[in-house]
Amino acid sequence: MTTLKIDIVSDIACPWCAIGYARLERAMEQLSGEFDFTVSWHPFELNPDKDADGEPILQALSRKYGRSPEEMEQAQKDMTAIAHELGLNFERMQERYTRNTFNAHRLVMWAGDQNRQTDMKKAFFEAYFGRAADISDDEVLLECVAATGLDTEEARRVLDEGEYAEEVLKEEAYYQKGGISAVPAYIINQQYLISGAQEPNYLVQAFRDINAGTAA
């Protein structure tokens, strides 16, 4: 069976990244008899400035996009409805604050050494969008580690000793240099780029085209 390698560049603080992966899961399920998939996650920070951490999300989005808080509230409600249809917990979507995710990315990389990247990423998504948890806080991150069944004491050591920090910075720089400026971004077989949280049927056709060598 043909294997497709999918590298996902995303941020934990990006709701479309959570939605995009849920859609990708559905596409992979549809193609379970045609392809094997390997998925690797790579870091991107929507809010890299640690000093700007902790602003109410509607206020931050309103300023960023030049739209009213009411418009942003409606946009968030629409996104929550999409997430709900996909079985995602976005219950406290609008109660979030902007958060720096650098340490969370470090733990995703650490989890990857144990083949648990996706589990770690999904736990962080659930914490941030489902519970409006402060995913810049080490204790919250460790709660997510525990939820995945990974070793919290080892994770604490990783956080305390700064492990994977250099690797996260290198990967961020690599993908930014490669032209990734928005997430989610999917690189298929290290050659084809699919941008955005595409619908499952779109992904199914794209993967078949890539395999057939007919992708644009």
XYZ file of C-alpha atoms in Angstrom:
216
model
C 0.000 0.000 0.000
C 1.250 3.494 -0.851
C 2.352 5.658 2.060
C 1.748 9.406 2.045
C 3.886 11.471 4.378
C 2.088 14.525 5.761
C 4.029 17.271 7.527
C 1.655 19.663 9.287
C 2.808 23.169 10.160
C 0.418 24.547 12.751
C -0.065 26.371 16.031
C -1.901 25.141 19.104
C -3.565 28.564 19.342
C -5.001 28.270 15.818
C -8.642 27.063 15.776
C -8.504 26.329 12.050
C -5.563 24.023 12.762
C -7.748 21.941 15.080
C -10.594 21.959 12.557
C -8.200 21.201 9.723
C -6.796 18.149 11.463
C -10.270 16.816 12.265
C -11.097 17.131 8.563
C -7.811 15.475 7.653
C -8.668 12.572 9.949
C -11.937 12.076 8.070
C -10.112 12.136 4.743
C -7.588 9.587 5.975
C -10.422 7.366 7.186
C -12.028 7.492 3.730
C -8.716 6.441 2.190
C -7.810 3.788 4.739
C -7.947 1.055 2.117
C -5.856 2.977 -0.400
C -3.072 4.636 1.568
C -1.059 4.471 4.705
C -0.334 7.856 6.268
C 2.447 9.172 8.444
C 1.806 12.499 10.175
C 4.427 14.804 11.677
C 3.703 18.122 13.394
C 5.850 21.227 13.087
C 5.716 24.496 15.061
C 4.322 27.876 14.113
C 3.595 30.675 16.599
C 0.701 33.041 15.972
C 1.648 34.955 19.106
C 5.445 34.729 19.397
C 5.773 37.807 21.618
C 5.666 36.517 25.187
C 5.201 40.087 26.454
C 1.925 40.348 24.511
C 0.505 37.241 26.153
C -2.858 37.376 27.919
C -5.153 39.684 25.918
C -8.864 38.773 25.633
C -9.245 36.951 22.332
C -12.101 38.997 20.839
C -10.278 42.228 21.588
C -7.062 40.881 20.079
C -8.748 39.569 16.931
C -10.720 42.788 16.468
C -7.522 44.809 16.497
C -5.631 42.344 14.288
C -8.235 42.153 11.526
C -9.711 45.639 11.803
C -13.208 44.335 12.495
C -15.621 45.027 15.329
C -15.730 42.772 18.398
C -19.294 41.860 17.401
C -18.117 40.680 13.985
C -15.348 38.642 15.555
C -17.786 37.144 18.058
C -20.021 35.961 15.221
C -17.056 34.566 13.311
C -16.022 32.629 16.409
C -19.576 31.289 16.823
C -19.550 30.094 13.213
C -16.229 28.361 13.773
C -17.530 26.735 16.950
C -20.468 25.297 15.003
C -18.078 23.790 12.441
C -15.952 22.336 15.234
C -19.003 20.843 16.954
C -19.996 19.012 13.769
C -16.519 17.477 13.731
C -16.762 16.351 17.348
C -14.343 18.964 18.673
C -14.718 20.719 22.014
C -14.737 24.476 21.351
C -17.090 25.265 24.216
C -15.020 28.118 25.672
C -13.679 29.402 22.382
C -14.596 33.034 23.065
C -13.325 33.065 26.641
C -9.728 32.493 25.576
C -6.831 34.880 25.951
C -3.942 35.198 23.538
C -1.238 32.784 24.609
C 2.336 32.084 23.644
C 2.721 28.433 22.640
C 6.497 28.005 22.498
C 6.710 25.623 25.467
C 3.729 23.649 24.194
C 5.554 23.149 20.888
C 8.562 21.891 22.820
C 6.386 19.239 24.434
C 4.840 18.262 21.097
C 8.360 17.660 19.822
C 9.200 15.665 22.956
C 6.037 13.587 22.511
C 7.127 12.903 18.950
C 10.103 10.950 20.264
C 7.515 8.617 21.798
C 5.278 8.534 18.704
C 2.600 10.518 20.542
C 2.736 13.885 18.780
C -0.854 13.832 17.607
C -2.170 12.853 21.035
C -0.239 15.714 22.614
C -1.403 18.219 20.029
C -5.056 17.213 20.412
C -4.829 17.486 24.202
C -3.529 21.033 23.845
C -6.305 21.919 21.378
C -8.916 20.616 23.812
C -7.424 22.556 26.711
C -7.260 25.852 24.851
C -10.509 25.809 22.883
C -12.582 23.584 25.153
C -11.509 24.966 28.527
C -9.875 28.310 27.674
C -6.880 27.053 29.646
C -3.657 29.055 29.787
C -1.489 26.955 27.493
C 1.505 29.155 28.218
C 1.439 27.896 31.818
C 3.641 24.898 32.575
C 1.143 23.372 35.005
C -1.590 23.406 32.362
C 0.799 21.806 29.890
C 1.627 19.082 32.399
C -2.078 18.400 32.940
C -2.319 17.773 29.189
C 0.726 15.494 29.352
C -1.014 13.497 32.088
C -4.191 13.307 29.988
C -2.223 11.641 27.196
C -0.699 9.131 29.589
C 2.850 10.404 29.157
C 5.354 10.878 31.987
C 4.681 14.227 33.693
C 7.923 14.221 35.663
C 9.934 13.737 32.501
C 7.894 16.461 30.807
C 8.579 18.809 33.713
C 12.283 18.135 33.373
C 12.084 18.919 29.650
C 10.391 22.237 30.424
C 12.733 23.150 33.273
C 15.901 22.341 31.356
C 14.903 24.065 28.121
C 15.045 20.937 26.008
C 13.819 21.129 22.398
C 13.888 24.948 22.450
C 16.614 25.123 19.817
C 14.889 22.506 17.691
C 11.576 24.412 17.763
C 13.300 27.641 16.715
C 15.123 25.869 13.885
C 11.925 24.299 12.550
C 10.028 27.589 12.751
C 12.780 29.328 10.806
C 12.953 26.514 8.253
C 9.274 26.643 7.368
C 9.109 30.436 7.417
C 12.054 30.524 5.019
C 10.170 28.003 2.891
C 7.293 30.454 2.550
C 4.858 29.223 5.200
C 3.217 32.369 6.573
C -0.226 31.031 7.531
C -1.461 27.842 9.121
C -2.502 25.115 8.875
C -0.185 24.107 6.055
C 0.244 20.525 4.880
C 3.318 19.402 2.983
C 2.686 16.089 1.239
C 5.654 13.841 0.512
C 7.913 16.864 1.100
C 6.793 18.215 -2.271
C 3.156 19.347 -2.462
C 1.657 22.127 -0.343
C -1.986 22.215 0.716
C -2.909 25.392 2.580
C -5.813 25.903 4.955
C -8.372 23.725 6.710
C -9.678 22.037 3.569
C -12.794 19.872 3.513
C -12.321 16.074 3.642
C -13.510 15.494 0.075
C -11.036 18.063 -1.237
C -8.219 16.301 0.621
C -9.277 12.880 -0.631
C -9.093 14.047 -4.247
C -5.835 15.926 -3.655
C -4.172 12.843 -2.186
C -5.333 10.703 -5.094
C -4.055 13.284 -7.579
C -0.708 13.443 -5.802
C -0.397 9.682 -5.864
C -1.289 9.598 -9.565
C 1.204 12.325 -10.329
C -1.507 14.673 -11.620
C -1.484 17.242 -8.811
C -0.967 20.832 -9.914
